[in-house]
Amino acid sequence: MARVSSLLSFCFTLFIFFHGYTAQKFPNECQLDQLNALEPTHVLKSEAGRIEIWDHQAPQLRCSGVSFARYIIEAKGLYLPAFYNTAKLSFVAKGHGLMGRVIPGCAETYQDSPLFQPGRGGQYGEGQGQEGRQGQGQEGRHGQGQEGRHGQGQEQGQRQSQSFRDMHQKVEQIRTGDTIATSPGVAQWFYNDGQRPLVIVSVFDLASDQNQLDRNPRPFYLAGNNPEGQVWLQGREQNPQNHIISGFAPEVIAQAWKIDLELAKKIQKPNEKHGNIVRVEGQFSAIRPPLRGQRPQEEEEERRGGEGNGLEETICSARVTENLDDPSNADVYKPQLGYISTLNSYDLPILRFLRLSALRGSIRQNAMVLPQWNANANAVLYVTEGEAQVQVVNDNGDRVFDGQISQGQLLSIPQGFAVVKRATSQRFEWVEFKTNANAQINTLAGRTSVVRGLPLEVVSNGFGISLEEARRVKFNTLETTLTHSSGPISQGRPRVAYA
Amino acid sequence: MARVSSLLSFCFTLFIFFHGYTAQKFPNECQLDQLNALEPTHVLKSEAGRIEIWDHQAPQLRCSGVSFARYIIEAKGLYLPAFYNTAKLSFVAKGHGLMGRVIPGCAETYQDSPLFQPGRGGQYGEGQGQEGRQGQGQEGRHGQGQEGRHGQGQEQGQRQSQSFRDMHQKVEQIRTGDTIATSPGVAQWFYNDGQRPLVIVSVFDLASDQNQLDRNPRPFYLAGNNPEGQVWLQGREQNPQNHIISGFAPEVIAQAWKIDLELAKKIQKPNEKHGNIVRVEGQFSAIRPPLRGQRPQEEEEERRGGEGNGLEETICSARVTENLDDPSNADVYKPQLGYISTLNSYDLPILRFLRLSALRGSIRQNAMVLPQWNANANAVLYVTEGEAQVQVVNDNGDRVFDGQISQGQLLSIPQGFAVVKRATSQRFEWVEFKTNANAQINTLAGRTSVVRGLPLEVVSNGFGISLEEARRVKFNTLETTLTHSSGPISQGRPRVAYA
Amino acid sequence: MARVSSLLSFCFTLFIFFHGYTAQKFPNECQLDQLNALEPTHVLKSEAGRIEIWDHQAPQLRCSGVSFARYIIEAKGLYLPAFYNTAKLSFVAKGHGLMGRVIPGCAETYQDSPLFQPGRGGQYGEGQGQEGRQGQGQEGRHGQGQEGRHGQGQEQGQRQSQSFRDMHQKVEQIRTGDTIATSPGVAQWFYNDGQRPLVIVSVFDLASDQNQLDRNPRPFYLAGNNPEGQVWLQGREQNPQNHIISGFAPEVIAQAWKIDLELAKKIQKPNEKHGNIVRVEGQFSAIRPPLRGQRPQEEEEERRGGEGNGLEETICSARVTENLDDPSNADVYKPQLGYISTLNSYDLPILRFLRLSALRGSIRQNAMVLPQWNANANAVLYVTEGEAQVQVVNDNGDRVFDGQISQGQLLSIPQGFAVVKRATSQRFEWVEFKTNANAQINTLAGRTSVVRGLPLEVVSNGFGISLEEARRVKFNTLETTLTHSSGPISQGRPRVAYA
């Protein structure tokens, strides 16, 4: 009978297990009684960098309907083109580099100048209108360029004289503070042309209509691979991920690209150890414009001109990048305290379609961002530098987070949850991604706060205080967003954030 | 072996239990074979009123994706400011009072007139531009207004002479028939300045994009509390709900509002027995405009002027209220039968963002609202007066409701479900909330009905009747929405609705 | 103890069963490792046709959020008016006929000409403004037209002389290639006035906001019935479905239509064997315009005129139909290969609200549609003629489909999944429905492809090939969408698609 007993206990355990599950069958992902500062749960290593992924099934990210990743691209690292099933908003946390996107149906507006290529200049440009010439292009060049990948450095050096004349879609220089909007299905690549690592963080909006698949982030690789598989997806853990071209029969690729079968097969078998970020040997000579911001005035004029003359209206030339690190463009700027810049669909119209916006903050030690809540958006806050003491209060009035968050950590702040931040290091810098093209905040204190909008009688009766006390609550704080904090904002030991 | 048998039976029960659950794993909340007239399932009592809440997990509300509540605010009761994670549409079912909303970033456009306050007139108005003056404001007034909440009546009487000069956002007078649109995250309060209870019913749209949390209604209190907890949420039943300010450390509040720690602590501990609707002692002297509708012609002109001059375009001045009880504005009006008024985004543009609209009906005994269905919206019907006999037919052609609904009851009418209503009391009055900014109805009978739009041959072949009979079906009824019903619309005893 | 063992094994099975389920509790309907060419799973037989339904709970349709059906209407068959809870996009795969929709509140703009009906001309037209005349219309005609359904042929023959003067909403002629957009809640009927079967396929967008019920297709019948019940819904399998009028009490119908109770009861009991597609005896004389396209030039002018003069702007006159089978309007047209036509919200503005678009393709043997993916939409591909070899690659780079699809089969192609098609019969024709009003595709090869948009260095480093090889990949293929394929696109035996 001992076995029967243990069986009974097993069944009972089973019952409890499922009972717990079914009791939650009405979705309540946002009944969050505790938040944590989150750190990545998965790391995908590549030849020249790594991708760090936050678990999108963690309760607070599920509630916010987003997923999050950090791309660390080493010097000369090339993040190979990939696209996602979701709208994506990225922020360059460190370094600088090049970024390209390929928008369906748009023209290759970046072309090598014919001045430097007297040899066969104009061949491809002219060849474009003449269909049926396929196959001709590769004649006469056979034998050159067969060295494979490791011969490229040498080959590339010869490029100018041999007159490979390339043309491709727009390439942009990116640098710290750039915020980049990417539509679903649009392939994007990054190249680190600096000496330091290029660090980019991205939020993926799983819950918006732009994502028509399920609520999982699904990268589609156009090149490269991921030997560890999509470890953040159940059932894909040890199933290596390949680029989509490798999934077709080699004959398809050979016929589609009009190349020989050997080359098609070679393309379909990328070096398994390289992953999705490869090291570029030799020169990376993609055509690129001068860096934005190096000539701020001209650039500004150019941009305004672009907006005025209708060029902004086509999807091919739509601006997708804005730098949030220039204090002169800040929405809130107090020399003694710091600055806050926001980016919404008024600044970057493409965000209207993507249902995303961003906020960049940089504050000095002991500066406090007055308590506030997001009226119509979920937010995720990523720390790019320093650390801060943060408190978050949920719908029940419970303090669900009270601790430090520091560089590299992520904190989810769902719609309506109230939050206060106070810098506890020399400088605290962060970026917030919000799931609304025009996210609105309400502040609890200050000149544009909710208490200022309430009649004195409401404040007084609401808090059970005198009219004179209510008057102080309403009118004492004249700042709008940032103030100076005279000391720690919690008496007890701050709860240590773990992730 | 008896234990084995019982164990077997236990396991089998377990299996059935989970089998039942998994059999429904494909969502089919709208496979409704029976509707009920619903009554509130939870009551939250407060000092000066109560909030009655319908169970949003009831199948017919789950299908409609909405939640519903009724606020009963007694004379001199103040419903303290709170905001929700959802768009909300409210209807004043009884009484009159004041309503204020605080829209983020908008100015305090309601100010005490300086003519009545010669003493310190202009102080706050002028002080606004000067940051860094914080703390100064409370000097010179210390010692006055320390009597706490129960001394306010007296204090308030002295207010004019002591020249507290208040300024706050717009306050509106509300009265029976007013329909009020509220965006998510926007704090709202109500005050009953009449003698009778002020009764407001509200629908919360859980399923629209405006709600970025899960499908639960989540009130965030800015003041007051709820000792019984959010009883409509699993796991929150006996967890008292506090206002969100109480969730921060007192030091945060003291520093944010620049008040002393004692006052901060006092604010954080509201009287537990008062709940979220408190009784105002003495005068409630918030600045308010004259009542809308008292001077209908001027008001109408003013409103039209407002729409014309562009003021309506800013979110700060956007109109959010419309009265649906004036028969002279009715969409359908028949003196012998009653009237029906609708409110959609053409009338109230903010509804376009909220994805909600409303319909108000008032019909006399034996008047019948011709059978109809909602083409593009779910609806919930709330009875404000009298009673009616109602039949509802689902997609399968089954009569899923056939009974009386009476004052205070709620009936869900999902998209496509056909419904007919017939007043069985002297007067039947109701409000319907619909989950579409421009909900469209189709009628089954009458001059604009679906049968009128069909060719005779389709009607004749569809129903297996002669062309002459089809002609009668199409053309006999000339009314559009309301008709007179000569007797009960069901032979058998009407199924008694329970809730 | 044998029973204990078996019990243990039973419990363990139970555990595995539920473990499997709970392990998938995070929604991942789109983790598709295998696609199938789908065929209908349910057939509803009617007197003059049948409705074939695809299982919307099949994983690949669940992922796409759509449901699919095929209507086969025999000669003289009338598909009785019904409406759905979803937006619907239909394609006429074979035959021609008449189509009518009844849009709520719009006028009956199609009227019998009084010239042919001198007898009682103008009666109904004039009677419209006079409410209270109800009941009068049927006087004086009693005794005629009582023969019931089977006497209609004879009766209809007499119609001109007896001057039934009908008026109804717009009726359109439809023919092969027509794509028809239908809003939720709008009743629609079809009549086959040809000799061959009229075959219409429809996609139902369950996942868009237009559907406010759960994710199940729910037809609401205005006439006819479905004796087998909504077999695609759990719990409705053997529950016969009736038209919604039959669900009301007969007294309601009699009072609403002002007809006698006997006729109401007759209407409520349709012939159970007829189903939802009935055979029209005798003439079907609904008023109809000349066939579109028979006089192409005039029609085109008329259409343009209609767009210019503002008539298009009202919902009553909004165009909902476009023919995709005219190669002269094709977006891609190559005489040797075939053509591709797309229909999006720029062509048919109502699609903007319905969140749907369509693509029609027709290619010759061995023509290949270059590999591509949908950037912002799910797609379902239905084969109207011939067969093709198709490969589909998912996000993981796995080939999830590699086989033939042939006439009558459906293939789901989720957002981002890459697909290549090659005709293997004389002609391959298909229609693709996409869940976005402006679905965008990206091609992997050809002049507007993603590789053309990438710098040579990215292609070279991405695939581990030389710059010269990368140049071939980028520039060899000059076509944009269609190319000639010289042979089978898969080495092994093609995996046979089953359904």
PDB file of N, CA and C in Angstrom, chain B residues 457-458 461-464, chain C residues 43-53 69-82 84 98 149 188-193 196-202 221-228 241 243 270-281 284:
ATOM      1  N   GLU B 457     -37.354  38.599 -54.853  1.00  0.00           N
ATOM      2  CA  GLU B 457     -37.066  37.192 -55.130  1.00  0.00           C
ATOM      3  C   GLU B 457     -36.207  36.565 -54.033  1.00  0.00           C
ATOM      4  N   VAL B 458     -35.308  37.356 -53.462  1.00  0.00           N
ATOM      5  CA  VAL B 458     -34.467  36.813 -52.391  1.00  0.00           C
ATOM      6  C   VAL B 458     -35.301  36.569 -51.148  1.00  0.00           C
ATOM      7  N   ASN B 461     -37.682  33.506 -51.985  1.00  0.00           N
ATOM      8  CA  ASN B 461     -36.979  32.225 -51.987  1.00  0.00           C
ATOM      9  C   ASN B 461     -36.332  31.926 -50.645  1.00  0.00           C
ATOM     10  N   GLY B 462     -35.893  32.958 -49.961  1.00  0.00           N
ATOM     11  CA  GLY B 462     -35.227  32.748 -48.686  1.00  0.00           C
ATOM     12  C   GLY B 462     -36.161  32.174 -47.650  1.00  0.00           C
ATOM     13  N   PHE B 463     -37.393  32.696 -47.622  1.00  0.00           N
ATOM     14  CA  PHE B 463     -38.320  32.252 -46.595  1.00  0.00           C
ATOM     15  C   PHE B 463     -39.298  31.205 -47.107  1.00  0.00           C
ATOM     16  N   GLY B 464     -39.194  30.845 -48.379  1.00  0.00           N
ATOM     17  CA  GLY B 464     -40.131  29.871 -48.925  1.00  0.00           C
ATOM     18  C   GLY B 464     -41.542  30.407 -48.936  1.00  0.00           C
TER      19      GLY B 464
ATOM     20  N   VAL C  43     -18.096  19.901 -44.912  1.00  0.00           N
ATOM     21  CA  VAL C  43     -18.934  20.251 -46.066  1.00  0.00           C
ATOM     22  C   VAL C  43     -20.371  20.398 -45.587  1.00  0.00           C
ATOM     23  N   LEU C  44     -20.981  21.532 -45.914  1.00  0.00           N
ATOM     24  CA  LEU C  44     -22.397  21.729 -45.611  1.00  0.00           C
ATOM     25  C   LEU C  44     -23.161  21.660 -46.923  1.00  0.00           C
ATOM     26  N   LYS C  45     -24.010  20.658 -47.046  1.00  0.00           N
ATOM     27  CA  LYS C  45     -24.743  20.465 -48.297  1.00  0.00           C
ATOM     28  C   LYS C  45     -26.068  21.210 -48.273  1.00  0.00           C
ATOM     29  N   SER C  46     -26.383  21.799 -49.391  1.00  0.00           N
ATOM     30  CA  SER C  46     -27.656  22.505 -49.533  1.00  0.00           C
ATOM     31  C   SER C  46     -28.352  22.035 -50.786  1.00  0.00           C
ATOM     32  N   GLU C  47     -29.569  22.497 -50.957  1.00  0.00           N
ATOM     33  CA  GLU C  47     -30.378  22.102 -52.104  1.00  0.00           C
ATOM     34  C   GLU C  47     -29.660  22.382 -53.424  1.00  0.00           C
ATOM     35  N   ALA C  48     -29.035  23.540 -53.520  1.00  0.00           N
ATOM     36  CA  ALA C  48     -28.455  23.931 -54.807  1.00  0.00           C
ATOM     37  C   ALA C  48     -26.992  24.335 -54.659  1.00  0.00           C
ATOM     38  N   GLY C  49     -26.271  23.568 -53.876  1.00  0.00           N
ATOM     39  CA  GLY C  49     -24.858  23.873 -53.734  1.00  0.00           C
ATOM     40  C   GLY C  49     -24.314  23.376 -52.411  1.00  0.00           C
ATOM     41  N   ARG C  50     -23.099  23.772 -52.113  1.00  0.00           N
ATOM     42  CA  ARG C  50     -22.511  23.358 -50.843  1.00  0.00           C
ATOM     43  C   ARG C  50     -21.473  24.379 -50.396  1.00  0.00           C
ATOM     44  N   ILE C  51     -21.233  24.364 -49.113  1.00  0.00           N
ATOM     45  CA  ILE C  51     -20.230  25.247 -48.531  1.00  0.00           C
ATOM     46  C   ILE C  51     -19.158  24.354 -47.926  1.00  0.00           C
ATOM     47  N   GLU C  52     -17.913  24.594 -48.338  1.00  0.00           N
ATOM     48  CA  GLU C  52     -16.806  23.788 -47.841  1.00  0.00           C
ATOM     49  C   GLU C  52     -15.959  24.662 -46.929  1.00  0.00           C
ATOM     50  N   ILE C  53     -15.646  24.127 -45.770  1.00  0.00           N
ATOM     51  CA  ILE C  53     -15.025  24.946 -44.731  1.00  0.00           C
ATOM     52  C   ILE C  53     -13.697  24.351 -44.321  1.00  0.00           C
ATOM     53  N   ALA C  69     -13.287  29.564 -46.493  1.00  0.00           N
ATOM     54  CA  ALA C  69     -14.426  28.765 -46.962  1.00  0.00           C
ATOM     55  C   ALA C  69     -14.556  28.876 -48.470  1.00  0.00           C
ATOM     56  N   ARG C  70     -15.186  27.841 -49.045  1.00  0.00           N
ATOM     57  CA  ARG C  70     -15.466  27.822 -50.485  1.00  0.00           C
ATOM     58  C   ARG C  70     -16.960  27.584 -50.680  1.00  0.00           C
ATOM     59  N   TYR C  71     -17.571  28.415 -51.500  1.00  0.00           N
ATOM     60  CA  TYR C  71     -18.996  28.319 -51.770  1.00  0.00           C
ATOM     61  C   TYR C  71     -19.169  27.816 -53.190  1.00  0.00           C
ATOM     62  N   ILE C  72     -19.835  26.703 -53.350  1.00  0.00           N
ATOM     63  CA  ILE C  72     -20.134  26.184 -54.688  1.00  0.00           C
ATOM     64  C   ILE C  72     -21.643  26.310 -54.884  1.00  0.00           C
ATOM     65  N   ILE C  73     -22.007  27.219 -55.757  1.00  0.00           N
ATOM     66  CA  ILE C  73     -23.418  27.518 -55.974  1.00  0.00           C
ATOM     67  C   ILE C  73     -23.783  27.032 -57.366  1.00  0.00           C
ATOM     68  N   GLU C  74     -24.711  26.070 -57.429  1.00  0.00           N
ATOM     69  CA  GLU C  74     -25.085  25.498 -58.725  1.00  0.00           C
ATOM     70  C   GLU C  74     -25.937  26.478 -59.537  1.00  0.00           C
ATOM     71  N   ALA C  75     -26.147  26.133 -60.796  1.00  0.00           N
ATOM     72  CA  ALA C  75     -26.966  26.976 -61.665  1.00  0.00           C
ATOM     73  C   ALA C  75     -28.321  27.210 -61.009  1.00  0.00           C
ATOM     74  N   LYS C  76     -28.793  28.425 -61.024  1.00  0.00           N
ATOM     75  CA  LYS C  76     -30.057  28.837 -60.415  1.00  0.00           C
ATOM     76  C   LYS C  76     -30.037  28.720 -58.891  1.00  0.00           C
ATOM     77  N   GLY C  77     -28.861  28.542 -58.318  1.00  0.00           N
ATOM     78  CA  GLY C  77     -28.748  28.487 -56.861  1.00  0.00           C
ATOM     79  C   GLY C  77     -28.658  29.895 -56.287  1.00  0.00           C
ATOM     80  N   LEU C  78     -29.312  30.075 -55.133  1.00  0.00           N
ATOM     81  CA  LEU C  78     -29.299  31.364 -54.444  1.00  0.00           C
ATOM     82  C   LEU C  78     -28.707  31.165 -53.054  1.00  0.00           C
ATOM     83  N   TYR C  79     -27.539  31.738 -52.845  1.00  0.00           N
ATOM     84  CA  TYR C  79     -26.947  31.712 -51.496  1.00  0.00           C
ATOM     85  C   TYR C  79     -27.676  32.772 -50.700  1.00  0.00           C
ATOM     86  N   LEU C  80     -28.402  32.332 -49.681  1.00  0.00           N
ATOM     87  CA  LEU C  80     -29.292  33.246 -48.966  1.00  0.00           C
ATOM     88  C   LEU C  80     -28.502  34.245 -48.123  1.00  0.00           C
ATOM     89  N   PRO C  81     -29.085  35.402 -47.895  1.00  0.00           N
ATOM     90  CA  PRO C  81     -28.341  36.456 -47.213  1.00  0.00           C
ATOM     91  C   PRO C  81     -27.875  36.031 -45.813  1.00  0.00           C
ATOM     92  N   ALA C  82     -26.632  36.315 -45.540  1.00  0.00           N
ATOM     93  CA  ALA C  82     -26.032  36.016 -44.246  1.00  0.00           C
ATOM     94  C   ALA C  82     -24.989  37.097 -43.980  1.00  0.00           C
ATOM     95  N   TYR C  84     -21.422  38.060 -41.283  1.00  0.00           N
ATOM     96  CA  TYR C  84     -20.389  37.468 -40.440  1.00  0.00           C
ATOM     97  C   TYR C  84     -19.932  38.454 -39.377  1.00  0.00           C
ATOM     98  N   LEU C  98     -24.950  37.018 -59.668  1.00  0.00           N
ATOM     99  CA  LEU C  98     -25.355  38.299 -59.104  1.00  0.00           C
ATOM    100  C   LEU C  98     -24.957  38.327 -57.632  1.00  0.00           C
ATOM    101  N   ARG C 149     -44.028  28.541 -52.144  1.00  0.00           N
ATOM    102  CA  ARG C 149     -42.776  28.617 -52.838  1.00  0.00           C
ATOM    103  C   ARG C 149     -42.796  27.966 -54.222  1.00  0.00           C
ATOM    104  N   GLN C 188     -25.075  39.669 -47.151  1.00  0.00           N
ATOM    105  CA  GLN C 188     -24.680  39.502 -48.547  1.00  0.00           C
ATOM    106  C   GLN C 188     -25.345  38.251 -49.102  1.00  0.00           C
ATOM    107  N   TRP C 189     -25.765  38.302 -50.373  1.00  0.00           N
ATOM    108  CA  TRP C 189     -26.316  37.114 -51.041  1.00  0.00           C
ATOM    109  C   TRP C 189     -25.707  36.998 -52.434  1.00  0.00           C
ATOM    110  N   PHE C 190     -25.727  35.759 -52.977  1.00  0.00           N
ATOM    111  CA  PHE C 190     -25.219  35.490 -54.316  1.00  0.00           C
ATOM    112  C   PHE C 190     -26.265  34.685 -55.084  1.00  0.00           C
ATOM    113  N   TYR C 191     -26.339  34.932 -56.361  1.00  0.00           N
ATOM    114  CA  TYR C 191     -27.218  34.122 -57.199  1.00  0.00           C
ATOM    115  C   TYR C 191     -26.461  33.716 -58.456  1.00  0.00           C
ATOM    116  N   ASN C 192     -26.516  32.434 -58.768  1.00  0.00           N
ATOM    117  CA  ASN C 192     -25.840  31.930 -59.961  1.00  0.00           C
ATOM    118  C   ASN C 192     -26.798  31.982 -61.139  1.00  0.00           C
ATOM    119  N   ASP C 193     -26.600  32.953 -62.030  1.00  0.00           N
ATOM    120  CA  ASP C 193     -27.475  33.049 -63.193  1.00  0.00           C
ATOM    121  C   ASP C 193     -26.830  32.434 -64.437  1.00  0.00           C
ATOM    122  N   ARG C 196     -22.851  27.101 -65.434  1.00  0.00           N
ATOM    123  CA  ARG C 196     -21.832  26.358 -64.697  1.00  0.00           C
ATOM    124  C   ARG C 196     -21.920  26.723 -63.216  1.00  0.00           C
ATOM    125  N   PRO C 197     -21.314  25.891 -62.360  1.00  0.00           N
ATOM    126  CA  PRO C 197     -21.296  26.270 -60.948  1.00  0.00           C
ATOM    127  C   PRO C 197     -20.562  27.607 -60.754  1.00  0.00           C
ATOM    128  N   LEU C 198     -21.051  28.367 -59.797  1.00  0.00           N
ATOM    129  CA  LEU C 198     -20.393  29.603 -59.376  1.00  0.00           C
ATOM    130  C   LEU C 198     -19.574  29.250 -58.136  1.00  0.00           C
ATOM    131  N   VAL C 199     -18.240  29.434 -58.233  1.00  0.00           N
ATOM    132  CA  VAL C 199     -17.373  29.056 -57.112  1.00  0.00           C
ATOM    133  C   VAL C 199     -16.730  30.312 -56.535  1.00  0.00           C
ATOM    134  N   ILE C 200     -16.957  30.538 -55.264  1.00  0.00           N
ATOM    135  CA  ILE C 200     -16.421  31.719 -54.581  1.00  0.00           C
ATOM    136  C   ILE C 200     -15.635  31.240 -53.370  1.00  0.00           C
ATOM    137  N   VAL C 201     -14.425  31.768 -53.204  1.00  0.00           N
ATOM    138  CA  VAL C 201     -13.657  31.451 -51.991  1.00  0.00           C
ATOM    139  C   VAL C 201     -13.543  32.727 -51.157  1.00  0.00           C
ATOM    140  N   SER C 202     -13.578  32.567 -49.852  1.00  0.00           N
ATOM    141  CA  SER C 202     -13.575  33.725 -48.964  1.00  0.00           C
ATOM    142  C   SER C 202     -12.628  33.515 -47.804  1.00  0.00           C
ATOM    143  N   TYR C 221     -27.380  33.716 -40.214  1.00  0.00           N
ATOM    144  CA  TYR C 221     -28.257  33.531 -41.368  1.00  0.00           C
ATOM    145  C   TYR C 221     -29.483  34.440 -41.250  1.00  0.00           C
ATOM    146  N   LEU C 222     -29.811  35.093 -42.337  1.00  0.00           N
ATOM    147  CA  LEU C 222     -31.056  35.869 -42.359  1.00  0.00           C
ATOM    148  C   LEU C 222     -32.196  35.055 -42.953  1.00  0.00           C
ATOM    149  N   ALA C 223     -31.841  33.953 -43.575  1.00  0.00           N
ATOM    150  CA  ALA C 223     -32.852  33.047 -44.136  1.00  0.00           C
ATOM    151  C   ALA C 223     -32.152  31.703 -44.288  1.00  0.00           C
ATOM    152  N   GLY C 224     -32.922  30.676 -44.592  1.00  0.00           N
ATOM    153  CA  GLY C 224     -32.334  29.353 -44.765  1.00  0.00           C
ATOM    154  C   GLY C 224     -31.885  28.767 -43.442  1.00  0.00           C
ATOM    155  N   ASN C 225     -31.170  27.667 -43.531  1.00  0.00           N
ATOM    156  CA  ASN C 225     -30.741  27.001 -42.309  1.00  0.00           C
ATOM    157  C   ASN C 225     -29.547  26.105 -42.599  1.00  0.00           C
ATOM    158  N   ASN C 226     -29.057  25.470 -41.560  1.00  0.00           N
ATOM    159  CA  ASN C 226     -27.895  24.607 -41.679  1.00  0.00           C
ATOM    160  C   ASN C 226     -28.134  23.418 -40.778  1.00  0.00           C
ATOM    161  N   PRO C 227     -28.739  22.351 -41.329  1.00  0.00           N
ATOM    162  CA  PRO C 227     -29.160  21.225 -40.479  1.00  0.00           C
ATOM    163  C   PRO C 227     -28.005  20.557 -39.749  1.00  0.00           C
ATOM    164  N   GLU C 228     -26.808  20.623 -40.326  1.00  0.00           N
ATOM    165  CA  GLU C 228     -25.676  19.934 -39.685  1.00  0.00           C
ATOM    166  C   GLU C 228     -25.053  20.740 -38.558  1.00  0.00           C
ATOM    167  N   GLN C 241     -28.398  24.881 -37.122  1.00  0.00           N
ATOM    168  CA  GLN C 241     -28.353  26.336 -37.119  1.00  0.00           C
ATOM    169  C   GLN C 241     -29.529  26.879 -37.922  1.00  0.00           C
ATOM    170  N   HIS C 243     -31.992  30.413 -39.161  1.00  0.00           N
ATOM    171  CA  HIS C 243     -31.826  31.847 -39.414  1.00  0.00           C
ATOM    172  C   HIS C 243     -32.281  32.627 -38.182  1.00  0.00           C
ATOM    173  N   PRO C 270     -38.164  27.204 -42.078  1.00  0.00           N
ATOM    174  CA  PRO C 270     -37.747  26.944 -43.454  1.00  0.00           C
ATOM    175  C   PRO C 270     -37.629  25.451 -43.690  1.00  0.00           C
ATOM    176  N   ASN C 271     -37.653  25.108 -44.943  1.00  0.00           N
ATOM    177  CA  ASN C 271     -37.514  23.707 -45.311  1.00  0.00           C
ATOM    178  C   ASN C 271     -36.136  23.197 -44.885  1.00  0.00           C
ATOM    179  N   GLU C 272     -36.164  22.235 -43.991  1.00  0.00           N
ATOM    180  CA  GLU C 272     -34.913  21.810 -43.374  1.00  0.00           C
ATOM    181  C   GLU C 272     -33.912  21.244 -44.367  1.00  0.00           C
ATOM    182  N   LYS C 273     -34.434  20.759 -45.474  1.00  0.00           N
ATOM    183  CA  LYS C 273     -33.532  20.094 -46.410  1.00  0.00           C
ATOM    184  C   LYS C 273     -32.865  21.068 -47.370  1.00  0.00           C
ATOM    185  N   HIS C 274     -33.313  22.278 -47.383  1.00  0.00           N
ATOM    186  CA  HIS C 274     -32.797  23.205 -48.384  1.00  0.00           C
ATOM    187  C   HIS C 274     -31.467  23.850 -48.003  1.00  0.00           C
ATOM    188  N   GLY C 275     -31.200  23.923 -46.717  1.00  0.00           N
ATOM    189  CA  GLY C 275     -29.947  24.535 -46.286  1.00  0.00           C
ATOM    190  C   GLY C 275     -29.903  26.014 -46.604  1.00  0.00           C
ATOM    191  N   ASN C 276     -28.735  26.493 -46.926  1.00  0.00           N
ATOM    192  CA  ASN C 276     -28.533  27.921 -47.105  1.00  0.00           C
ATOM    193  C   ASN C 276     -28.375  28.323 -48.573  1.00  0.00           C
ATOM    194  N   ILE C 277     -28.399  27.328 -49.471  1.00  0.00           N
ATOM    195  CA  ILE C 277     -28.342  27.645 -50.901  1.00  0.00           C
ATOM    196  C   ILE C 277     -29.542  26.967 -51.542  1.00  0.00           C
ATOM    197  N   VAL C 278     -30.517  27.750 -51.964  1.00  0.00           N
ATOM    198  CA  VAL C 278     -31.755  27.173 -52.481  1.00  0.00           C
ATOM    199  C   VAL C 278     -31.819  27.350 -53.995  1.00  0.00           C
ATOM    200  N   ARG C 279     -32.635  26.496 -54.617  1.00  0.00           N
ATOM    201  CA  ARG C 279     -32.795  26.578 -56.065  1.00  0.00           C
ATOM    202  C   ARG C 279     -33.978  27.488 -56.380  1.00  0.00           C
ATOM    203  N   VAL C 280     -33.720  28.457 -57.228  1.00  0.00           N
ATOM    204  CA  VAL C 280     -34.793  29.371 -57.620  1.00  0.00           C
ATOM    205  C   VAL C 280     -35.565  28.760 -58.769  1.00  0.00           C
ATOM    206  N   GLU C 281     -36.872  28.591 -58.561  1.00  0.00           N
ATOM    207  CA  GLU C 281     -37.728  28.084 -59.630  1.00  0.00           C
ATOM    208  C   GLU C 281     -38.152  29.273 -60.475  1.00  0.00           C
ATOM    209  N   PHE C 284     -35.442  34.798 -62.079  1.00  0.00           N
ATOM    210  CA  PHE C 284     -34.916  35.584 -60.957  1.00  0.00           C
ATOM    211  C   PHE C 284     -34.775  37.001 -61.474  1.00  0.00           C
TER     212      PHE C 284
END
